[in-house]
PDB file of C-alpha atoms in Angstrom:
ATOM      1  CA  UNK A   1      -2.959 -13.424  28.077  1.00 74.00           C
ATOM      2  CA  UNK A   2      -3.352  -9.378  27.980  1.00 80.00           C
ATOM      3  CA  UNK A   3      -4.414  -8.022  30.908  1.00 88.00           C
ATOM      4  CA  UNK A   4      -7.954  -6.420  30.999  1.00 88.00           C
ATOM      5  CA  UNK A   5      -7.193  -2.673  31.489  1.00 90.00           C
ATOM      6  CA  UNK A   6      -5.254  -3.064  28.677  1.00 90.00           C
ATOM      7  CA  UNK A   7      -7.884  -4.476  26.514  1.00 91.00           C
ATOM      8  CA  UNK A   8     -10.688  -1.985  27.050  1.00 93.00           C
ATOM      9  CA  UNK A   9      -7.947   0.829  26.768  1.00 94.00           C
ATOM     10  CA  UNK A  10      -6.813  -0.747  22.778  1.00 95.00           C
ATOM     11  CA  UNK A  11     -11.021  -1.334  22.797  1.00 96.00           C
ATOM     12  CA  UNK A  12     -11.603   2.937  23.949  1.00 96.00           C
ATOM     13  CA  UNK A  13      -8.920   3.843  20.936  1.00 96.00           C
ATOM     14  CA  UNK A  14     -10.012   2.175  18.581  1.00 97.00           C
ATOM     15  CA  UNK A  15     -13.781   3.625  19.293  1.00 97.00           C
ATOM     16  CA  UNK A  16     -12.133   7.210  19.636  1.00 97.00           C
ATOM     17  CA  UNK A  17     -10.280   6.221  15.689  1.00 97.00           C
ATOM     18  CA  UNK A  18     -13.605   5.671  14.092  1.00 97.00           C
ATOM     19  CA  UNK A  19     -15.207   8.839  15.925  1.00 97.00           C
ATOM     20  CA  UNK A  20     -12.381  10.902  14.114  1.00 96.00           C
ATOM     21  CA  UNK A  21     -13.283  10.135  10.654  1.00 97.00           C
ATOM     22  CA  UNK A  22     -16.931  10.382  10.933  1.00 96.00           C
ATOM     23  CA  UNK A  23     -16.524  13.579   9.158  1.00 94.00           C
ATOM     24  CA  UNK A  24     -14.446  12.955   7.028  1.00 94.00           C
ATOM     25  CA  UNK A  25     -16.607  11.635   3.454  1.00 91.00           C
ATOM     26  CA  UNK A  26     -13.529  12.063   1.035  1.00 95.00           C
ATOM     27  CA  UNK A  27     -11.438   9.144   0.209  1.00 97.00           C
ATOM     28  CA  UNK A  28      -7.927   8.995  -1.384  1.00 97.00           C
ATOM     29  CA  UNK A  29      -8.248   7.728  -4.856  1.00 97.00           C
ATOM     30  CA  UNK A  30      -6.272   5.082  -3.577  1.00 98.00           C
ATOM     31  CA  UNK A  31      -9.198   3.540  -1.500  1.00 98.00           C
ATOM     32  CA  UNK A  32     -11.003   1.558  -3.751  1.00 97.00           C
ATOM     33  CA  UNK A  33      -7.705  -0.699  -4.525  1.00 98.00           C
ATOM     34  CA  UNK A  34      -7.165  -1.275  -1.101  1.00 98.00           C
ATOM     35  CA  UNK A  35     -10.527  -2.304  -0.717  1.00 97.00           C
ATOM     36  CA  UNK A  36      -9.916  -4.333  -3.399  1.00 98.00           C
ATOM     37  CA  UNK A  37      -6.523  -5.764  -2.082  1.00 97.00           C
ATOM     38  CA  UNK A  38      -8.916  -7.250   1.088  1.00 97.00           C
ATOM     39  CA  UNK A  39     -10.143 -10.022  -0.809  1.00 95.00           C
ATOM     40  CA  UNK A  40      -6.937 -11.900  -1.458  1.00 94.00           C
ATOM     41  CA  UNK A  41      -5.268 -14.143   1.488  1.00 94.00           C
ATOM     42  CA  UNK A  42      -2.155 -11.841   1.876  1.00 95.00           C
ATOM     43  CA  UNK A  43      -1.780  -8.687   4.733  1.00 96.00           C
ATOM     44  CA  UNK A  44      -1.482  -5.721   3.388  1.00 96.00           C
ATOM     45  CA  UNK A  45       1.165  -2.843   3.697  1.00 94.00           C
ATOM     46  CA  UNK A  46       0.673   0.448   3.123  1.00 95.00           C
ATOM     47  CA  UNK A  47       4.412   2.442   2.202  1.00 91.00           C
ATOM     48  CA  UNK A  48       4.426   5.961   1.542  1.00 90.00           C
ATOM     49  CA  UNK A  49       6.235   9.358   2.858  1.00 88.00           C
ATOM     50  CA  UNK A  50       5.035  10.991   6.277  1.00 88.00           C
ATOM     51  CA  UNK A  51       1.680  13.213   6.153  1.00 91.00           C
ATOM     52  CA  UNK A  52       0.469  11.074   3.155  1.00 94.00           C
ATOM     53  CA  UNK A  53      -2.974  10.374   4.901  1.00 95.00           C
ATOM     54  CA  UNK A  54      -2.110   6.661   5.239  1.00 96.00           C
ATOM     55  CA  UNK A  55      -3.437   6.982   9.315  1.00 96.00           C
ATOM     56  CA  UNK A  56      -6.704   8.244   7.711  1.00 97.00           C
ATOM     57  CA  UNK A  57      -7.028   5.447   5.708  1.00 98.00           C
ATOM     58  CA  UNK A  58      -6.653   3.155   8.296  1.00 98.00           C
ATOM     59  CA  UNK A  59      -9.390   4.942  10.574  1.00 98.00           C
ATOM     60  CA  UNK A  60     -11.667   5.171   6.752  1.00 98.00           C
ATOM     61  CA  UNK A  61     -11.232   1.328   6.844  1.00 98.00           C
ATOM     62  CA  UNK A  62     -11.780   0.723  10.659  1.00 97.00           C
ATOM     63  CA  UNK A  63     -15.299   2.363  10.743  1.00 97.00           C
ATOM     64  CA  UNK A  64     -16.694   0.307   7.387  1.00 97.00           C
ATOM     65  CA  UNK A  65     -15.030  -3.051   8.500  1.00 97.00           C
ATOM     66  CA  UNK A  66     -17.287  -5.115  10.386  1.00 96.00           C
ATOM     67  CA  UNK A  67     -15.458  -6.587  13.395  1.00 97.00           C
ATOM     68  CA  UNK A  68     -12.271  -4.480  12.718  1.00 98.00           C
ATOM     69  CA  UNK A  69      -9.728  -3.565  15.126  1.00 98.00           C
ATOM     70  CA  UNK A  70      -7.422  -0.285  14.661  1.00 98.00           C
ATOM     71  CA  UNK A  71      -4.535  -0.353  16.890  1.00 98.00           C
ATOM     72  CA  UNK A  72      -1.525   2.597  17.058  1.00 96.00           C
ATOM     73  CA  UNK A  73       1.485   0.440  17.816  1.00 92.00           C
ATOM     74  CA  UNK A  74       3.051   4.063  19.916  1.00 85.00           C
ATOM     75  CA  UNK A  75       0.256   3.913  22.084  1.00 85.00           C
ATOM     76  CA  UNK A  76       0.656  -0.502  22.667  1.00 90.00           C
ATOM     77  CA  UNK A  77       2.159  -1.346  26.105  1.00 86.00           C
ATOM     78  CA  UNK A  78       6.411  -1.154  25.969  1.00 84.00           C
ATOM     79  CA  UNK A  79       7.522  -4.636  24.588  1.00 86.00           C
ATOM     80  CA  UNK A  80       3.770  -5.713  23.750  1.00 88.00           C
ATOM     81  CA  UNK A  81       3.358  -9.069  22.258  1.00 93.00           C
ATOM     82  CA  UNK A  82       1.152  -8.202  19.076  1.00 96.00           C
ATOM     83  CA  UNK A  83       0.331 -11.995  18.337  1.00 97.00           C
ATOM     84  CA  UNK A  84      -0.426 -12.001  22.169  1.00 96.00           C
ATOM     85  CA  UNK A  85      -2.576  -9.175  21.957  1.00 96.00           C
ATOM     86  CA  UNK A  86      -4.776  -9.844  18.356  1.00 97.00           C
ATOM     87  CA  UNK A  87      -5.219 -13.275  19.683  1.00 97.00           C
ATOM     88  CA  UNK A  88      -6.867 -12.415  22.651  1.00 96.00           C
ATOM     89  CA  UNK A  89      -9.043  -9.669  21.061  1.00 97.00           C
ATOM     90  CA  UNK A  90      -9.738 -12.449  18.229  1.00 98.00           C
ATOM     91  CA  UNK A  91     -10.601 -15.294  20.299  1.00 96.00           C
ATOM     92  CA  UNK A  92     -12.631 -12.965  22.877  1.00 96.00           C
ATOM     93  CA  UNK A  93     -14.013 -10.323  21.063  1.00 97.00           C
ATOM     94  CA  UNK A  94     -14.732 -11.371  17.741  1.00 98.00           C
ATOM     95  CA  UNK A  95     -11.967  -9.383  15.860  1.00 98.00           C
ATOM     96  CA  UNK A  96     -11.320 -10.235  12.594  1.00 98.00           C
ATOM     97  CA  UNK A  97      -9.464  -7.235  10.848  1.00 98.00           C
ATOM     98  CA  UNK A  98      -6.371  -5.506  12.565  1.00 99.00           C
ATOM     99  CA  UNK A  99      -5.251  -1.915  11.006  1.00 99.00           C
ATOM    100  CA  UNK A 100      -1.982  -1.400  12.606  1.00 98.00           C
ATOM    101  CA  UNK A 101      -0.459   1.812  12.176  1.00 97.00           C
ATOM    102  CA  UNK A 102       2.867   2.725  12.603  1.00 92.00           C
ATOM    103  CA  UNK A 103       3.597  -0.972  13.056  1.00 93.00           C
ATOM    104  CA  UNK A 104       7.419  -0.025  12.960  1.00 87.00           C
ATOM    105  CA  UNK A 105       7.245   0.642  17.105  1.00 86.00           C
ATOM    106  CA  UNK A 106       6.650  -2.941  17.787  1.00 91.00           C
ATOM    107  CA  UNK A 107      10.011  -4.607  18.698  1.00 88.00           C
ATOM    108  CA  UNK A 108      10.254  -7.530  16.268  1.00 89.00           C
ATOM    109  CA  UNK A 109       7.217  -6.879  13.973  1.00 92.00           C
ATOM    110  CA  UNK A 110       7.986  -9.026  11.157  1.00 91.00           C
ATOM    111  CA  UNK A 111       8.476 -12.169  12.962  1.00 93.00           C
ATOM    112  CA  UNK A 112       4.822 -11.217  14.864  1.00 95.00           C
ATOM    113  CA  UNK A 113       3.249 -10.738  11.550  1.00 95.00           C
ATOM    114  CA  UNK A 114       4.278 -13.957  10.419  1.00 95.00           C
ATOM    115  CA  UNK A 115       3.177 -15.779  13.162  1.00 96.00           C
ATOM    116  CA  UNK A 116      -0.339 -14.054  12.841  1.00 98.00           C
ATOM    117  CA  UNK A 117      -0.225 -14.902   9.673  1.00 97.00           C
ATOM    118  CA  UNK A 118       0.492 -18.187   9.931  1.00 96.00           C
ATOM    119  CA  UNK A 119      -1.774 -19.267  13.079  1.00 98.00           C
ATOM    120  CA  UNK A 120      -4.631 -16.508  13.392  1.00 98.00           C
ATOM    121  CA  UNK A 121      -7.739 -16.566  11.308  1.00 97.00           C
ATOM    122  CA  UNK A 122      -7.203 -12.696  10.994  1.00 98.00           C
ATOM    123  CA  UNK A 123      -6.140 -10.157   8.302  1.00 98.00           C
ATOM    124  CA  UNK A 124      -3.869  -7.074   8.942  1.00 98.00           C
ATOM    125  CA  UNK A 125      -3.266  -4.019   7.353  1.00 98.00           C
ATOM    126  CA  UNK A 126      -0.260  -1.494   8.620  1.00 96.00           C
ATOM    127  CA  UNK A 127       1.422   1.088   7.902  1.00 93.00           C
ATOM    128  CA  UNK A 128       4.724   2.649   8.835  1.00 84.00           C
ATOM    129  CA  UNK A 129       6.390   6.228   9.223  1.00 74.00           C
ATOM    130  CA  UNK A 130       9.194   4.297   7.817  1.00 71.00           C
ATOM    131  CA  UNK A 131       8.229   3.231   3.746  1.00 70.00           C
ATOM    132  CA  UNK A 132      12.130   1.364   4.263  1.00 72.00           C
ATOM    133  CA  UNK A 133      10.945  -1.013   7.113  1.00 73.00           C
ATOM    134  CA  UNK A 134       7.850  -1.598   5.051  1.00 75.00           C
ATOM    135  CA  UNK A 135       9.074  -2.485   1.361  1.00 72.00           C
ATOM    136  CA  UNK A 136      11.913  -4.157   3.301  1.00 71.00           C
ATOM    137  CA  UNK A 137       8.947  -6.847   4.643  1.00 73.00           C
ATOM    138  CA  UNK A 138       7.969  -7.491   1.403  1.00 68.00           C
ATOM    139  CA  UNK A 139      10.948  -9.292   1.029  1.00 68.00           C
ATOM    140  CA  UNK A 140      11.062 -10.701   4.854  1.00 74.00           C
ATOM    141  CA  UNK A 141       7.408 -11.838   4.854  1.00 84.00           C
ATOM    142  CA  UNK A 142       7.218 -13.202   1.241  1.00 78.00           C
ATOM    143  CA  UNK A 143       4.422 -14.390   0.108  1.00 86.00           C
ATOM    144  CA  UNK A 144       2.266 -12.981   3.657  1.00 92.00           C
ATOM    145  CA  UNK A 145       2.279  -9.341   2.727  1.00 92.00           C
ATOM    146  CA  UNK A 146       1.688  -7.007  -0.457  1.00 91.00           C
ATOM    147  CA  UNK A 147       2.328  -3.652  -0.685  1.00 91.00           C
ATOM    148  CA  UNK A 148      -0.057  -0.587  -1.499  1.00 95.00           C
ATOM    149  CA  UNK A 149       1.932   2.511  -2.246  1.00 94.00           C
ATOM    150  CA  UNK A 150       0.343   6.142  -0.775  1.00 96.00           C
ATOM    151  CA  UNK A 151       1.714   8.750  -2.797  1.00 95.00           C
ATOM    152  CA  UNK A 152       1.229  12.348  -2.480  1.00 96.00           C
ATOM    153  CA  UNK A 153      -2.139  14.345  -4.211  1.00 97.00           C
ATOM    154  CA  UNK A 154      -2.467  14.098  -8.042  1.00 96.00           C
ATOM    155  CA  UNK A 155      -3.131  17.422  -9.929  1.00 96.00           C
ATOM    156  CA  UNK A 156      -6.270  15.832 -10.400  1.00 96.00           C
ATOM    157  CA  UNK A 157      -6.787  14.407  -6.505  1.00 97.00           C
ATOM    158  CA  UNK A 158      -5.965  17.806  -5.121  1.00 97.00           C
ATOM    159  CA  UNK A 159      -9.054  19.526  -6.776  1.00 97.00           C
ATOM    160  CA  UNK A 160     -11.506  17.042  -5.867  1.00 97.00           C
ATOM    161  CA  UNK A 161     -10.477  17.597  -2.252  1.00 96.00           C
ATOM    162  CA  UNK A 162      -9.363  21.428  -1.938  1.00 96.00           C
ATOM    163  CA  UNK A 163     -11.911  22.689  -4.100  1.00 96.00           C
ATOM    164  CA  UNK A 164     -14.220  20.088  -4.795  1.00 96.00           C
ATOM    165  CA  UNK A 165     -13.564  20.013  -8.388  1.00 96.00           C
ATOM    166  CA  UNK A 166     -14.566  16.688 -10.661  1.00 95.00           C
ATOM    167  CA  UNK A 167     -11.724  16.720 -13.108  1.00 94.00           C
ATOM    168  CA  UNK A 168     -11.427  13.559 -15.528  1.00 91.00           C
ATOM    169  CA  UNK A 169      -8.775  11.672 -15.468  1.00 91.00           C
ATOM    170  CA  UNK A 170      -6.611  11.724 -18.522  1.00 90.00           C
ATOM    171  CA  UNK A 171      -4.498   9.321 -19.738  1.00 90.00           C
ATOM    172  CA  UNK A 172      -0.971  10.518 -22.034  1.00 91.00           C
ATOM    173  CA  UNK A 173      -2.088   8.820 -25.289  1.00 92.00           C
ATOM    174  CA  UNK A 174      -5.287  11.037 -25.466  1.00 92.00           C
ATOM    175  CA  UNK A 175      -3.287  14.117 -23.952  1.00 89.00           C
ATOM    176  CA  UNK A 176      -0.616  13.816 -26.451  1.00 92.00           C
ATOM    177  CA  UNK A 177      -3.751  13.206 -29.359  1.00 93.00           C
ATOM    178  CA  UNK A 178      -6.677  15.562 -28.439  1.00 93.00           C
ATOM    179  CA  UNK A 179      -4.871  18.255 -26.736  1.00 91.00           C
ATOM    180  CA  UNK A 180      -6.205  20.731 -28.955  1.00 92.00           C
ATOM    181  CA  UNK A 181      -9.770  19.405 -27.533  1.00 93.00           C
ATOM    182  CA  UNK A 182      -8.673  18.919 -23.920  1.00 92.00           C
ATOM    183  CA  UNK A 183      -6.748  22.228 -22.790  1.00 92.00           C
ATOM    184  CA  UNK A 184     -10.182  24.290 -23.320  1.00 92.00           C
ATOM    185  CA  UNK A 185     -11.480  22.217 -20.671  1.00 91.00           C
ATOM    186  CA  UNK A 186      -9.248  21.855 -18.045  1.00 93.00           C
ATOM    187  CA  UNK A 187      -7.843  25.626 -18.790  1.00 94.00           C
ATOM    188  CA  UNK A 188     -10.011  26.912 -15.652  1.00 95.00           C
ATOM    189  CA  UNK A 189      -7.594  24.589 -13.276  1.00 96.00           C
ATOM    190  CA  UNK A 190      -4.733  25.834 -14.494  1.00 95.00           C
ATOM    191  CA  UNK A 191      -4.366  28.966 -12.087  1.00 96.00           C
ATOM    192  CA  UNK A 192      -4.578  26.405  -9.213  1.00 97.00           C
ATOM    193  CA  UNK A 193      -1.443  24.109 -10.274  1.00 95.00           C
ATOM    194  CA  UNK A 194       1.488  26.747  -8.036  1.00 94.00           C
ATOM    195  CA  UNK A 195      -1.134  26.333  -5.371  1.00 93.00           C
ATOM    196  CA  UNK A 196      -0.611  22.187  -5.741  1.00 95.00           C
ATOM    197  CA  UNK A 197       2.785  21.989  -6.043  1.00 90.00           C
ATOM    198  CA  UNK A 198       3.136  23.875  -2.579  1.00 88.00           C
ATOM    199  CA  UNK A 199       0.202  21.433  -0.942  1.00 91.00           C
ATOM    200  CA  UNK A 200       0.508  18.327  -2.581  1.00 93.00           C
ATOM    201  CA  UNK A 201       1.134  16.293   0.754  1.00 93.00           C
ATOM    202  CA  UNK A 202      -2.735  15.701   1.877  1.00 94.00           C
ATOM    203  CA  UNK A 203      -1.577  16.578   5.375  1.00 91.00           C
ATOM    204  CA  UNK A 204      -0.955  20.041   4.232  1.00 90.00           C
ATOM    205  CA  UNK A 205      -4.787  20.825   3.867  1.00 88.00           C
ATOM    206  CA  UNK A 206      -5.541  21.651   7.682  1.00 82.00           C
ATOM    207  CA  UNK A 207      -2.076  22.976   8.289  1.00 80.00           C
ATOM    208  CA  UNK A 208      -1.112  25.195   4.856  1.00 79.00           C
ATOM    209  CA  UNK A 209       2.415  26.282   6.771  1.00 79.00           C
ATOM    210  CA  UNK A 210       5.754  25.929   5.283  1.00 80.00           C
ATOM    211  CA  UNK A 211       6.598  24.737   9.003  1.00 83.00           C
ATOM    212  CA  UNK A 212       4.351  21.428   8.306  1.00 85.00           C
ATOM    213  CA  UNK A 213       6.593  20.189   5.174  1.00 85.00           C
ATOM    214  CA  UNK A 214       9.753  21.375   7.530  1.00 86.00           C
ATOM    215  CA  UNK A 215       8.275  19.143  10.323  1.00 88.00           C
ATOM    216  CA  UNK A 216       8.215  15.904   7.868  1.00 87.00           C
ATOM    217  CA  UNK A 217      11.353  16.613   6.371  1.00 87.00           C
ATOM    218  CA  UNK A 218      12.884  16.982   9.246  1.00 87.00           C
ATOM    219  CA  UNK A 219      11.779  13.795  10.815  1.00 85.00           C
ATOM    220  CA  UNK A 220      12.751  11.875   7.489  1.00 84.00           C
ATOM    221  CA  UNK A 221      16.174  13.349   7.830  1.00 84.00           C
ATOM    222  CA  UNK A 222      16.578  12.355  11.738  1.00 83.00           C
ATOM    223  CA  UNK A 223      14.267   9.930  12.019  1.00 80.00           C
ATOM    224  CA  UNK A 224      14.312   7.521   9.045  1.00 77.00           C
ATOM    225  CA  UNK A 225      17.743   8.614   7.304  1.00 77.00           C
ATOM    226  CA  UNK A 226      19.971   8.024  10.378  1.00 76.00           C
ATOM    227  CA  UNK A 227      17.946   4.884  11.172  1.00 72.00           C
ATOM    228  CA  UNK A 228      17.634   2.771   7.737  1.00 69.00           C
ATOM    229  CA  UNK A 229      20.642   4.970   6.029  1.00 66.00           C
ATOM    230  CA  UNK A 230      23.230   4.775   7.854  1.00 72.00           C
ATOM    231  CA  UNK A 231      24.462   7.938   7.932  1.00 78.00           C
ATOM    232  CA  UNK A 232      26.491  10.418   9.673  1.00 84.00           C
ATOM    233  CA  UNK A 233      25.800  13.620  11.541  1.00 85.00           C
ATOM    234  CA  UNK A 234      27.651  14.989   7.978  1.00 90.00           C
ATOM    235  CA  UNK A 235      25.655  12.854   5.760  1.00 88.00           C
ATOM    236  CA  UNK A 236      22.842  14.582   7.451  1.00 87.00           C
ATOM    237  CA  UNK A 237      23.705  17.800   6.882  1.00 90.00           C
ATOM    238  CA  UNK A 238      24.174  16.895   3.263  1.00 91.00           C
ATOM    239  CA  UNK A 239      20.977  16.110   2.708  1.00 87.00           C
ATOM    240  CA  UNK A 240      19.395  19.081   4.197  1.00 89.00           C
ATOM    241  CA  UNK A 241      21.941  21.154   2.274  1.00 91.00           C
ATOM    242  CA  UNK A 242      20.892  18.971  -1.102  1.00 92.00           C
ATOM    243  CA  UNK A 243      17.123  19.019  -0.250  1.00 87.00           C
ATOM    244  CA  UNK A 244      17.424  23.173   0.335  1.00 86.00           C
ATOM    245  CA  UNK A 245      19.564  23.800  -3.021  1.00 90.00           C
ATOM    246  CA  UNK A 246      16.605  21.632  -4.920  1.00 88.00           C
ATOM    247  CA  UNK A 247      13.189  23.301  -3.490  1.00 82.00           C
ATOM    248  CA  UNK A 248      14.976  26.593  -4.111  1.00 83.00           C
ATOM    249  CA  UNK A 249      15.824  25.924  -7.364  1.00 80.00           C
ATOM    250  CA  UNK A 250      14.271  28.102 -10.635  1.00 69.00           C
TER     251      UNK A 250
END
């Protein structure tokens, strides 16, 4: 049994996650498929780099799913029992979908999702900092989870939600058959593609700062690398060294 205080502070957070997207009307073109994903039996995972938007997503999902629950597993009690905790805000308050993000900060998550899975009458989606520790349960969980992947903008994404451009999406047969047609109308976004390649990572719309793409690398390096790598302190430095020679690369 979960204490009370602790309830009606997951309760408070999960009130002040849906006030933060109210705003925000834009969806990743990823949305609709993991609507779609919902419907079948199995939890859902959602694996992509940091900054990706996959937090929004959750929130997004939280505020349109009746009797939903979002819960940020940093902000869950030290050692928290997650089947503890979605079974008492199942059983007593009606919960029926769990969006747990950054599911990677409960001890012993896998094993808890299985056990949810196996004895709750609830569905869970999560996400993780760590894509590793999330492809990795796809294997662990089996049959219990699938996984969505959250990639960075499109070309095509990035207009719609910079500059509220419409484009069409294309696929390579017709490019490689109609160009001739095509390039008249999609010459006016051309001028904009440098400007994508610098902001491609969603979370680089409200904060357009090289700093914000050093801040994720550097926690993939630290964070993630030395964790699920196994690396060094020199296997470290190699990869910052590697990932500097690329980006400044002709």
């Amino acid at each position: 049994m979960v204490d009370s205080n602790t309830l009606k502070e997951l309760l408070d957070s999960h009130s002040l996650a849906q006030q933060s997207v109210v705003n925000l009307k834009n969806k990743r073109f990823v949305y609709p498929e993991l609507k779609a994903m919902l419907r079948q039996r199995a939890f859902v995972g959602l694996a992509g780099v940091r900054g990706v938007g996959k937090t929004v997503l959750l929130r997004q999902l939280a505020s349109e799913l009746k009797n939903s629950m979002y819960l940020s597993a940093d902000s869950l009690p030290a050692g928290a029992d997650l089947f503890g905790i979605i079974k008492d805000l199942s059983s007593g308050f009606g919960k029926k979908w769990f969006l747990i993000d950054e599911i990677h900060g409960v001890q012993a998550w896998q094993q808890s999702l299985k056990k949810i899975y196996d004895f709750l009458p609830v569905k869970v989606v999560f996400t993780s900092s760590a894509s590793v520790d999330i492809i990795q349960s796809k294997y662990d969980l089996s049959r219990r989870v699938v996984i969505l992947p959250v990639k960075p903008f499109t070309f095509r994404e990035y207009l719609f939600f910079k500059h509220g451009i419409r484009a069409k999406r294309l696929i390579l047969e017709r490019v490689l058959h109609d160009y001739k047609k095509l390039y008249p109308l999609y010459a006016p976004y051309e001028h904009y593609y440098d400007e994508f390649c610098r902001l491609a990572i969603p979370s680089m719309l409200d904060s357009p700062l090289p700093q914000t793409i050093d801040n994720i690398l550097e926690k993939i390096i630290n964070n993630d690398l030395m964790k699920y790598g196994r690396l060094d302190a020199s296997d470290l430095l190699n990869a910052r060294n590697a990932i500097s020679f690329i980006a400044n690369s002709p």
